[in-house]
XYZ file of C-alpha atoms in Angstrom:
736
model
C 57.678 41.962 18.771
C 57.152 40.490 22.182
C 53.404 40.610 22.062
C 50.753 40.752 19.406
C 48.446 43.739 19.324
C 45.565 44.131 21.772
C 41.997 44.193 20.629
C 40.664 47.325 18.996
C 38.250 47.912 21.831
C 41.028 47.854 24.399
C 43.170 50.163 22.306
C 40.495 52.780 21.817
C 39.686 52.749 25.502
C 43.315 53.526 26.312
C 44.004 56.211 23.705
C 45.754 59.266 25.146
C 44.633 62.853 24.591
C 46.378 65.965 25.838
C 47.066 69.632 25.304
C 48.385 70.612 21.876
C 46.450 67.706 20.338
C 43.179 67.929 18.483
C 41.171 64.955 17.284
C 39.624 65.716 13.914
C 38.232 63.173 11.441
C 40.155 63.193 8.172
C 36.929 62.684 6.288
C 33.206 62.636 7.103
C 31.992 59.394 8.604
C 33.303 56.597 10.798
C 36.788 55.148 10.660
C 35.440 51.793 9.540
C 34.400 53.352 6.221
C 37.913 54.536 5.433
C 39.045 51.435 3.569
C 38.228 50.998 -0.092
C 38.324 47.789 -2.103
C 41.747 46.146 -2.142
C 43.569 46.949 -5.393
C 45.363 44.235 -7.323
C 49.033 44.103 -6.345
C 51.882 41.859 -7.386
C 54.260 40.961 -4.559
C 57.852 39.835 -5.001
C 60.999 39.474 -2.930
C 63.921 41.841 -3.214
C 66.673 39.349 -3.944
C 69.516 39.168 -1.442
C 69.839 35.417 -0.981
C 69.346 33.894 2.449
C 71.160 35.933 5.150
C 69.480 33.991 7.966
C 69.954 30.736 9.872
C 68.627 27.716 7.992
C 67.965 25.271 10.805
C 66.847 22.184 8.905
C 66.768 20.602 5.433
C 64.769 17.485 4.662
C 64.716 15.526 1.394
C 61.667 13.380 0.846
C 62.847 9.758 0.863
C 60.557 8.555 -1.925
C 60.139 11.513 -4.314
C 63.032 12.722 -6.430
C 63.626 16.466 -6.188
C 61.221 17.104 -3.299
C 62.753 18.798 -0.257
C 61.837 21.181 2.540
C 63.808 23.722 4.555
C 63.034 25.423 7.832
C 64.353 28.655 9.299
C 64.469 30.108 12.783
C 62.346 33.233 12.106
C 61.312 33.076 8.439
C 58.995 30.117 8.004
C 59.424 26.990 5.917
C 60.073 26.417 2.210
C 59.546 23.726 -0.402
C 62.158 23.093 -3.093
C 60.903 23.493 -6.662
C 63.280 21.213 -8.519
C 62.166 22.313 -11.973
C 62.604 26.003 -11.187
C 65.647 25.402 -8.951
C 64.302 27.645 -6.223
C 62.610 27.580 -2.833
C 58.902 28.344 -2.488
C 57.850 30.062 0.770
C 55.077 28.221 2.578
C 54.088 30.526 5.422
C 53.678 34.034 4.002
C 49.978 33.870 4.856
C 50.746 34.058 8.579
C 49.654 37.521 9.659
C 50.418 40.137 12.273
C 48.798 38.332 15.186
C 50.607 35.111 14.271
C 54.124 36.570 14.092
C 55.335 34.054 16.688
C 54.561 31.184 14.304
C 57.161 32.143 11.687
C 59.840 30.332 13.681
C 59.782 26.681 12.627
C 60.711 24.302 15.429
C 60.443 21.130 13.363
C 59.108 19.570 10.178
C 58.186 16.065 9.039
C 57.201 14.256 5.857
C 55.271 11.035 5.413
C 57.421 8.488 3.526
C 54.303 6.617 2.375
C 52.130 9.601 1.396
C 54.450 12.043 -0.398
C 51.979 14.936 -0.523
C 51.736 15.124 3.248
C 53.972 17.512 5.160
C 53.836 18.779 8.740
C 55.291 21.827 10.500
C 55.623 22.569 14.223
C 55.658 26.352 14.614
C 56.572 28.658 17.480
C 59.428 31.146 17.619
C 59.745 31.694 21.363
C 58.846 29.693 24.449
C 58.947 32.726 26.731
C 56.013 33.914 28.827
C 55.350 36.884 26.516
C 55.068 34.707 23.413
C 52.019 32.810 22.243
C 51.642 29.058 22.135
C 52.858 26.955 19.249
C 50.862 25.371 16.457
C 51.067 22.426 14.083
C 50.301 22.885 10.398
C 49.396 19.882 8.269
C 49.081 19.752 4.510
C 47.874 17.174 2.021
C 49.301 19.060 -0.983
C 52.951 19.722 -0.125
C 52.220 22.989 1.652
C 50.043 24.674 -0.963
C 47.324 24.890 1.695
C 47.335 24.117 5.400
C 45.092 22.985 8.208
C 46.092 24.307 11.619
C 45.942 23.021 15.168
C 46.861 25.397 17.967
C 48.809 23.778 20.772
C 48.583 24.314 24.518
C 52.396 24.447 24.770
C 55.120 26.810 23.605
C 57.823 26.017 21.070
C 61.166 27.734 20.457
C 62.192 27.896 16.813
C 64.524 30.847 17.503
C 65.928 29.735 20.832
C 69.029 27.773 21.780
C 68.797 24.301 20.310
C 66.931 25.418 17.208
C 69.369 23.542 14.977
C 68.697 20.191 16.637
C 66.028 17.769 15.541
C 63.866 16.958 13.881
C 61.486 17.079 16.852
C 58.488 16.010 14.726
C 58.065 12.472 13.379
C 55.517 10.404 11.469
C 55.238 7.028 13.189
C 56.934 4.383 10.981
C 54.178 1.870 11.781
C 51.137 4.128 11.259
C 51.031 7.221 9.051
C 48.084 8.614 10.990
C 50.201 8.833 14.154
C 52.583 11.729 14.767
C 54.995 12.484 17.595
C 56.155 15.937 18.689
C 58.952 16.613 21.148
C 58.684 19.833 23.126
C 61.116 21.876 25.187
C 59.181 22.158 28.445
C 56.256 19.767 28.124
C 57.681 16.381 27.275
C 56.402 14.325 24.372
C 53.088 14.812 22.551
C 51.253 12.347 20.338
C 48.544 12.638 17.695
C 46.582 9.724 16.250
C 44.647 11.751 13.668
C 47.452 13.197 11.521
C 48.067 16.205 13.729
C 44.494 17.387 14.211
C 44.549 16.774 17.973
C 47.375 16.179 20.426
C 47.748 14.584 23.841
C 50.549 14.196 26.371
C 52.494 10.960 26.262
C 52.386 9.432 29.714
C 55.336 7.385 30.846
C 57.952 9.176 28.774
C 61.044 9.192 31.035
C 62.369 12.692 30.349
C 61.738 15.180 33.161
C 61.603 18.764 31.832
C 63.961 21.324 33.370
C 64.453 25.053 33.153
C 67.104 24.736 30.450
C 64.352 24.425 27.882
C 65.737 21.770 25.549
C 63.544 18.808 26.355
C 63.223 16.483 23.382
C 65.929 17.454 20.890
C 65.256 14.848 18.199
C 62.931 12.081 17.083
C 64.036 9.506 14.533
C 62.764 6.172 13.275
C 65.110 3.191 12.934
C 62.960 0.611 11.253
C 59.903 0.291 13.483
C 61.729 1.522 16.574
C 61.677 5.201 17.479
C 64.428 7.088 19.303
C 64.147 10.368 21.206
C 67.032 12.598 22.203
C 66.840 14.400 25.530
C 68.636 17.716 25.909
C 68.221 18.308 29.642
C 70.611 15.607 30.837
C 73.552 16.600 33.048
C 75.890 14.399 31.026
C 75.732 11.453 33.415
C 72.055 10.548 33.122
C 70.382 9.094 30.040
C 69.767 11.393 27.081
C 68.601 8.902 24.458
C 65.405 6.883 24.770
C 63.616 4.405 22.525
C 60.339 2.588 22.080
C 59.577 -0.462 19.998
C 55.832 -0.508 20.618
C 54.936 3.175 20.812
C 53.907 2.777 24.435
C 56.884 1.872 26.593
C 59.991 4.089 26.492
C 63.336 3.056 27.911
C 66.832 4.497 28.098
C 69.063 3.101 25.369
C 71.592 0.787 27.097
C 75.301 1.627 27.249
C 74.788 4.988 25.540
C 77.700 7.469 25.422
C 78.130 9.791 28.382
C 80.340 12.637 29.470
C 80.803 16.202 28.332
C 81.345 15.366 24.681
C 78.020 13.485 24.544
C 75.904 15.637 26.830
C 73.321 16.842 24.285
C 72.188 14.674 21.364
C 71.940 17.103 18.433
C 70.801 15.060 15.448
C 70.425 11.394 14.495
C 69.937 9.426 11.286
C 69.441 5.754 10.477
C 71.288 3.765 7.828
C 68.718 1.144 6.901
C 71.273 -0.893 4.923
C 73.649 -1.439 7.834
C 71.002 -1.022 10.542
C 73.105 1.557 12.335
C 71.963 4.744 14.020
C 74.386 7.681 13.859
C 74.100 10.371 16.530
C 75.940 13.695 16.786
C 76.562 15.174 20.215
C 77.804 18.396 21.802
C 78.184 19.797 25.278
C 75.565 22.486 24.570
C 72.549 22.629 22.247
C 74.030 25.338 20.002
C 74.265 26.994 17.668
C 76.481 29.031 20.028
C 78.281 27.876 23.138
C 79.554 24.492 22.002
C 83.166 23.572 22.788
C 83.086 19.772 22.847
C 81.298 17.049 20.938
C 81.410 13.623 19.356
C 79.815 11.270 16.859
C 78.684 7.760 17.816
C 76.890 4.982 16.034
C 74.641 2.289 17.449
C 74.317 -1.123 15.845
C 70.605 -1.494 16.495
C 70.593 -5.284 16.116
C 73.326 -5.930 18.695
C 73.117 -2.820 20.846
C 76.822 -2.096 20.356
C 77.987 1.522 20.440
C 81.073 2.738 18.543
C 82.763 6.111 18.828
C 83.288 7.280 15.228
C 84.175 10.926 15.922
C 86.173 12.271 12.929
C 88.267 14.759 14.917
C 88.204 15.255 18.658
C 87.701 18.856 19.790
C 90.283 20.428 22.051
C 93.390 20.670 19.932
C 95.049 23.797 18.620
C 95.090 25.438 15.212
C 98.186 26.475 13.285
C 98.175 29.877 14.963
C 97.862 28.385 18.442
C 94.138 29.055 18.905
C 92.036 26.501 20.752
C 90.166 24.264 18.319
C 86.912 23.871 20.196
C 83.586 22.869 18.645
C 80.675 20.471 18.783
C 79.086 18.250 16.163
C 75.846 19.202 14.440
C 74.341 17.807 11.265
C 74.393 14.167 10.196
C 73.068 12.546 7.026
C 73.331 9.120 5.418
C 73.602 8.303 1.751
C 70.510 6.266 0.962
C 72.222 4.722 -2.069
C 75.555 3.755 -0.491
C 75.645 1.704 2.740
C 78.033 3.074 5.334
C 78.358 6.475 3.635
C 77.675 9.260 6.131
C 78.304 13.002 6.326
C 78.569 14.960 9.583
C 79.237 18.621 10.341
C 81.161 20.415 13.017
C 79.481 23.375 14.671
C 80.702 26.510 16.426
C 84.249 25.884 15.191
C 85.375 29.483 14.819
C 89.160 29.041 14.943
C 89.623 26.388 12.251
C 86.247 27.084 10.560
C 83.442 24.533 10.444
C 83.582 21.664 7.992
C 81.803 18.575 6.746
C 83.377 15.160 7.226
C 82.394 12.259 4.972
C 82.967 8.550 5.472
C 82.349 5.674 3.086
C 83.235 2.915 5.534
C 80.866 3.439 8.427
C 83.031 5.941 10.269
C 86.350 4.124 10.334
C 87.941 6.847 8.201
C 86.787 10.346 7.327
C 87.572 12.998 4.714
C 87.083 16.716 5.249
C 85.053 18.105 2.339
C 86.228 21.601 3.212
C 89.816 20.817 2.320
C 89.047 20.329 -1.373
C 86.077 22.700 -1.593
C 85.824 25.385 -4.253
C 83.250 27.977 -3.171
C 81.444 30.139 -5.724
C 79.413 32.939 -4.136
C 79.108 35.088 -7.249
C 75.320 34.838 -7.041
C 75.304 36.179 -3.476
C 78.481 38.271 -3.120
C 77.705 39.422 0.424
C 78.868 36.005 1.661
C 82.467 37.182 1.661
C 81.509 39.497 4.545
C 84.111 41.996 3.396
C 86.909 39.419 3.193
C 88.730 38.234 0.097
C 87.143 34.791 0.187
C 84.031 33.284 1.783
C 84.294 30.817 4.620
C 83.040 27.279 4.258
C 80.445 27.945 6.907
C 79.431 28.369 10.515
C 76.445 27.223 12.541
C 76.261 24.066 10.414
C 73.491 21.991 11.934
C 71.233 21.521 8.906
C 72.672 18.870 6.601
C 71.144 16.529 4.024
C 72.175 14.104 1.280
C 69.835 13.749 -1.684
C 68.502 10.165 -1.574
C 68.545 10.085 -5.395
C 71.978 11.654 -5.942
C 74.876 10.668 -3.691
C 76.939 13.683 -4.703
C 74.175 16.197 -4.060
C 74.739 17.461 -0.525
C 73.323 20.621 1.022
C 74.119 22.225 4.340
C 72.854 25.300 6.110
C 74.837 28.072 7.740
C 73.951 31.202 9.648
C 73.439 32.964 6.330
C 72.777 30.560 3.471
C 72.448 27.037 2.092
C 75.417 25.622 0.222
C 75.045 22.761 -2.214
C 77.288 20.559 -4.335
C 76.768 18.060 -7.143
C 80.321 16.718 -7.265
C 81.608 16.939 -3.657
C 84.079 19.639 -4.689
C 82.326 22.670 -6.162
C 79.933 24.399 -3.806
C 77.582 27.324 -4.362
C 74.597 28.798 -2.546
C 71.435 26.812 -3.241
C 69.289 29.573 -1.852
C 67.176 31.084 -4.643
C 63.790 32.129 -3.327
C 64.756 31.782 0.328
C 65.037 35.198 1.970
C 65.303 35.310 5.750
C 66.698 38.737 6.474
C 65.541 40.705 9.520
C 65.201 44.156 7.946
C 65.591 47.288 10.056
C 66.021 50.248 7.700
C 64.976 51.134 4.151
C 65.529 54.128 1.877
C 64.233 54.525 -1.674
C 66.318 57.345 -3.228
C 64.716 59.924 -5.554
C 67.579 59.658 -8.066
C 70.487 57.400 -8.944
C 70.962 53.847 -10.123
C 69.619 52.132 -7.027
C 65.939 52.259 -6.195
C 66.638 50.878 -2.736
C 69.153 50.952 0.129
C 68.658 48.601 3.053
C 69.936 48.293 6.604
C 69.789 44.727 7.859
C 70.364 42.652 10.942
C 73.605 40.628 10.838
C 74.625 41.703 7.317
C 74.851 45.497 7.509
C 73.869 47.783 4.636
C 73.263 46.906 0.991
C 72.978 48.895 -2.236
C 70.322 47.330 -4.468
C 71.101 48.353 -8.015
C 68.648 45.640 -9.082
C 65.722 44.218 -7.159
C 65.925 40.865 -8.912
C 69.536 39.990 -8.077
C 71.654 39.994 -4.952
C 73.599 43.287 -4.711
C 76.701 42.950 -6.856
C 78.778 44.888 -4.338
C 77.679 42.664 -1.479
C 77.622 44.248 1.961
C 78.684 47.846 2.352
C 82.335 47.810 3.383
C 84.835 50.303 4.754
C 83.825 49.478 7.399
C 81.832 46.228 7.395
C 78.942 46.134 9.859
C 77.317 43.186 11.530
C 73.918 44.802 12.074
C 72.876 48.237 10.844
C 71.395 50.718 13.296
C 71.139 53.890 11.218
C 70.731 54.884 7.569
C 69.974 58.381 6.297
C 70.093 60.373 3.067
C 70.328 64.140 2.535
C 66.953 65.079 1.013
C 68.296 67.876 -1.200
C 71.572 66.090 -1.924
C 70.655 62.412 -2.344
C 74.185 61.423 -3.364
C 75.143 61.890 0.299
C 74.242 58.963 2.571
C 75.368 58.012 6.064
C 75.104 54.741 7.953
C 75.814 53.413 11.445
C 75.965 49.983 13.007
C 77.888 47.376 14.953
C 81.354 46.764 13.527
C 84.857 45.860 14.628
C 86.594 48.538 12.548
C 84.340 51.551 12.944
C 80.673 52.210 13.523
C 79.843 55.009 11.119
C 80.463 55.804 7.454
C 79.456 58.202 4.692
C 78.990 57.974 0.941
C 79.172 60.624 -1.772
C 77.804 58.394 -4.532
C 74.429 57.388 -3.148
C 75.678 54.371 -1.206
C 77.790 52.609 -3.840
C 81.047 53.198 -1.946
C 81.798 54.280 1.588
C 84.425 55.867 3.814
C 84.496 55.631 7.610
C 84.036 58.672 9.803
C 87.447 60.096 10.637
C 86.490 59.891 14.306
C 83.600 58.672 16.381
C 82.305 59.188 19.919
C 83.422 56.617 22.456
C 79.856 55.369 22.825
C 79.662 54.397 19.180
C 81.344 51.010 19.534
C 78.976 49.491 22.098
C 75.854 51.591 21.601
C 75.597 52.800 17.994
C 72.114 54.115 17.370
C 70.240 55.892 14.581
C 71.757 58.769 12.627
C 70.319 61.659 10.604
C 71.724 64.190 8.166
C 70.086 67.469 7.329
C 68.742 68.224 3.850
C 72.043 69.503 2.452
C 74.277 66.988 4.234
C 76.196 69.567 6.259
C 75.151 68.329 9.722
C 75.049 64.862 11.285
C 73.129 63.899 14.433
C 73.962 60.528 15.982
C 72.184 58.967 18.940
C 73.349 56.096 21.138
C 71.357 53.269 22.678
C 72.989 50.261 24.320
C 71.612 46.794 23.648
C 70.340 46.692 27.239
C 68.205 49.784 26.595
C 70.445 52.400 28.248
C 70.192 55.708 26.399
C 72.884 58.357 26.009
C 73.116 61.996 24.809
C 73.209 62.645 21.070
C 76.318 63.881 19.278
C 76.583 66.392 16.411
C 79.145 66.786 13.633
C 79.538 69.492 11.003
C 82.698 68.151 9.391
C 81.526 64.797 8.039
C 82.303 62.897 11.225
C 85.777 64.261 11.963
C 84.715 65.830 15.273
C 81.667 65.451 17.483
C 79.999 67.479 20.241
C 77.141 66.748 22.604
C 73.733 68.197 21.711
C 71.995 70.316 24.351
C 68.384 69.528 25.149
C 68.175 66.437 22.964
C 66.048 63.607 24.425
C 68.357 60.667 25.119
C 67.930 57.730 22.772
C 65.395 59.403 20.499
C 65.647 58.799 16.759
C 66.669 62.020 14.957
C 64.715 63.212 11.926
C 65.846 65.917 9.508
C 63.443 68.350 7.909
C 63.408 67.541 4.178
C 63.241 71.171 3.039
C 64.951 73.316 5.677
C 68.568 72.386 6.562
C 68.373 74.235 9.888
C 65.588 72.026 11.266
C 65.725 68.681 13.035
C 63.099 66.808 15.066
C 63.088 64.068 17.690
C 60.232 62.316 19.446
C 60.740 61.437 23.092
C 58.800 58.212 23.545
C 59.415 58.277 27.300
C 57.427 61.490 27.814
C 55.329 61.803 24.652
C 56.978 65.092 23.668
C 58.101 66.373 20.280
C 61.446 68.178 20.334
C 62.651 70.459 17.551
C 65.777 72.353 16.556
C 65.895 75.436 14.349
C 69.636 76.031 14.602
C 70.996 73.077 12.675
C 70.767 70.641 15.571
C 72.816 72.635 18.085
C 69.960 72.840 20.587
C 66.524 71.268 20.957
C 63.412 72.488 22.763
C 60.157 70.761 23.553
C 57.049 71.565 21.550
C 53.874 69.463 21.580
C 53.514 67.298 24.662
C 50.996 64.865 26.081
C 51.281 62.605 23.049
C 51.305 58.799 23.415
C 54.342 57.516 25.290
C 55.942 54.403 26.663
C 56.937 52.554 23.486
C 60.325 53.004 21.854
C 58.939 51.765 18.534
C 56.801 54.851 17.918
C 57.983 56.422 14.660
C 58.210 59.983 13.358
C 58.251 60.702 9.596
C 58.382 63.859 7.476
C 56.478 64.424 4.236
C 58.915 65.073 1.362
C 59.455 68.550 -0.043
C 57.705 70.371 2.791
C 59.011 71.941 5.939
C 57.414 70.960 9.218
C 54.921 68.399 7.861
C 55.372 65.646 10.462
C 53.566 62.327 10.849
C 53.704 60.320 14.060
C 52.861 56.606 14.128
C 52.071 55.470 17.667
C 51.110 51.858 16.952
C 47.684 51.079 18.421
C 47.382 54.636 19.736
C 46.889 55.810 16.177
C 48.339 58.279 13.658
C 49.036 61.963 14.337
C 49.980 64.830 12.020
C 51.577 68.222 12.517
C 51.823 70.898 9.830
C 53.585 73.463 12.029
C 56.841 71.708 12.817
C 55.550 69.855 15.856
C 53.940 72.756 17.734
C 50.550 71.026 17.544
C 49.338 67.635 16.372
C 46.041 66.379 15.001
C 44.963 62.815 15.503
C 43.619 61.281 12.300
C 40.583 59.033 12.532
C 40.895 57.303 9.180
C 42.892 54.570 10.911
C 43.026 53.317 14.485
C 46.536 51.825 14.341
C 49.691 53.013 12.608
C 53.042 51.277 13.067
C 55.221 52.729 10.326
C 54.722 55.204 7.479
C 56.363 56.174 4.171
C 55.788 58.534 1.244
C 56.049 57.710 -2.453
C 55.371 59.099 -5.877
C 52.011 60.810 -6.108
C 49.119 59.195 -7.908
C 48.254 60.741 -11.286
C 46.426 64.006 -10.617
C 46.966 63.870 -6.840
C 47.988 66.980 -4.900
C 50.432 65.225 -2.572
C 52.558 62.121 -2.296
C 51.090 58.674 -1.935
C 51.243 57.554 1.699
C 51.886 53.964 2.713
C 51.333 52.555 6.162
C 51.539 49.359 8.122
C 48.508 49.775 10.331
C 44.809 49.075 10.585
C 41.633 50.821 9.575
C 39.310 48.065 10.744
C 40.383 44.715 12.182
C 43.222 43.632 9.885
C 46.740 44.905 10.411
C 48.177 45.178 6.923
C 49.792 47.405 4.323
C 47.694 50.374 3.256
C 47.985 53.190 0.708
C 46.359 56.588 0.650
C 46.337 58.870 -2.391
C 44.399 61.688 -0.723
C 46.477 62.736 2.273
C 45.288 59.959 4.616
C 41.604 60.778 4.220
C 40.969 57.253 2.925
C 43.046 54.094 2.706
C 43.131 50.976 0.557
C 44.744 47.764 1.679
C 47.390 46.723 -0.848
C 48.539 43.389 0.586
C 46.256 40.379 0.844
C 45.802 37.403 3.118
C 48.364 35.338 1.182
C 51.034 38.034 1.634
C 51.315 39.049 5.284
C 54.787 37.928 6.495
C 54.053 38.051 10.226
C 55.378 41.113 12.045
C 56.165 43.950 9.615
C 56.283 46.903 11.998
C 59.947 47.909 11.689
C 59.850 50.175 8.648
C 58.596 50.551 5.095
C 59.719 52.655 2.147
C 57.910 53.863 -0.940
C 59.471 54.558 -4.300
C 59.536 58.287 -5.191
C 59.979 57.378 -8.876
C 57.417 54.610 -9.368
C 53.824 55.219 -8.323
C 52.362 52.394 -6.282
C 55.633 50.640 -5.440
C 56.153 49.995 -1.743
C 58.932 48.110 0.057
C 58.124 46.123 3.196
C 60.685 45.316 5.877
C 59.929 41.958 7.436
C 61.370 40.306 10.500
C 62.581 37.145 8.814
C 61.201 37.181 5.265
C 63.579 39.738 3.832
C 62.342 42.719 1.838
C 59.063 42.328 0.025
C 57.899 44.803 -2.582
C 54.590 45.307 -4.268
C 53.362 47.117 -7.348
C 49.904 47.596 -8.841
C 49.078 45.095 -11.549
């Protein structure tokens, strides 16, 4: 995901050809003719409910029920109050714009309620593209876009600070945007063009925080600066939009090093600022809350609880402060959140007297996660939250508070009962998908951060939550025995085991009786042969180091190293012959095969494309040795002899991931689905004739950024395909 695809011309010029490869058109004519008219598809989300970091929530100050949310890798959303759900606003961002699905900041115009603005850019690294600003006159139904000359970092440290985007309180046509490395930008034409603000005092540093927040207090604007060393100024203001100055007598020291968020109580004319010693969401161990009486310039420390104490079990109670929100209806009523408080668990503190006294809302909270059961994370009860930096109070309902966590949005209407307010918002980074041929569930998923899930329904969060026994953080492997689909295995990062098996199609699990030593720190993909009698497990450390594969014939009780297996390669079982396994060595461009149940592997076809660990090998169902190799912009290859030779197909010029589903009526073989390209658009394609021709099944409104991890197709429902996104959960489409 670190770079968008090169041009087609560049790709074709660099395509590899070698011995054991033939290049044969799949149909007469040029590749550009291989795409038929786009069929009509209906796209929906597989319901899980959140699972990602909600970095900001913003109620519109003058419209009841209108709110927006932003996420670190999954775009922005608008709250539909009548339907009680979130509406995604950025699904039209396509493959080349994957870096724009991280939302750095958002802003609304208090005077013109239909106007909304987004600052987009996931990473500020050299390999990522520049940021962009989207502006809408219809609450995000459609957008106008301005590409910036600077990079933004919606998924980097400090992504929960803000907002970094602000409509000028004196002129709705003027916008301000704080950046991480390039100071302050200004637009005087509602975001259409941008220019550097000269004279802004902050001097960018390598830490990459820059302007952490922009907030209006009456007609004065304040800017937080995240690159201070704790002794120099980190809060600036301007009363005329031209001259910026450091706010006098501002807090200093470790507990006030980084201003995280700020909000203005217009009734009392006080500005509340939360601070921490690091931008978060990780790494904070100290923090504070201060308020500024803007009329007198007096600062008051109103920190609810000072970090640095100990919990009941003797653990250090370290944390920073994150979100802050005022009650627009009740002067002096403010809510703040702790952040990165792992020992005592994060909380919200609420004051009704301007910070003189505080009440912890966690202490009386009753959490109901029945709609999204995974939020227990394998425990008996859910936690109140973590990574709480997004926080908002409904300006029309004092008891309606929402706050974001690393996995959901919680909301309350009575300050006591809390439940996820997350319908419609899906931010999962999806890594693995299986659509079983039989059983109750049409889908199993392997996810980042929240392990494996069994989807007995696509329209409700899995009732069993995350797969437990053991619980995984992130899944790395998921495989099903082709001839015995009740047998499933999974691998991933976990504190109580890294591999498990199921005899009921993934409903319940048991851990492997033993596991190789490498499994804890480097669990990689796993495969099981067609009858479930053999397991092959590979190991890849997070730093990219690859290790030999291990084999088990007793359901994970014992393991032995596999001779001749290419280190780090993803194993693939033959769907029809239990003695056959395959592995593609992306380092050398060689296909390896085993005909003795995975005991030994030997090289077969060589000279294939190499150098990219994301190349994927797939096997057509019900046939032995029918292999398909997706090599991204090097194209799609097929072998019908178990990998001895490969043919390059010319019906597409790019193939990133491939899956097989139920055959079309009257077709000789399964329907094939691909994320790839036949002409210029990288999208989702289907072929009903063995990849001779393709039709694009997604459209420009349903693209979801980078979707190259994996897809699955339903073997029981013709036309249904499941798309793994990197931040928009699982999308699925069916013909209308």
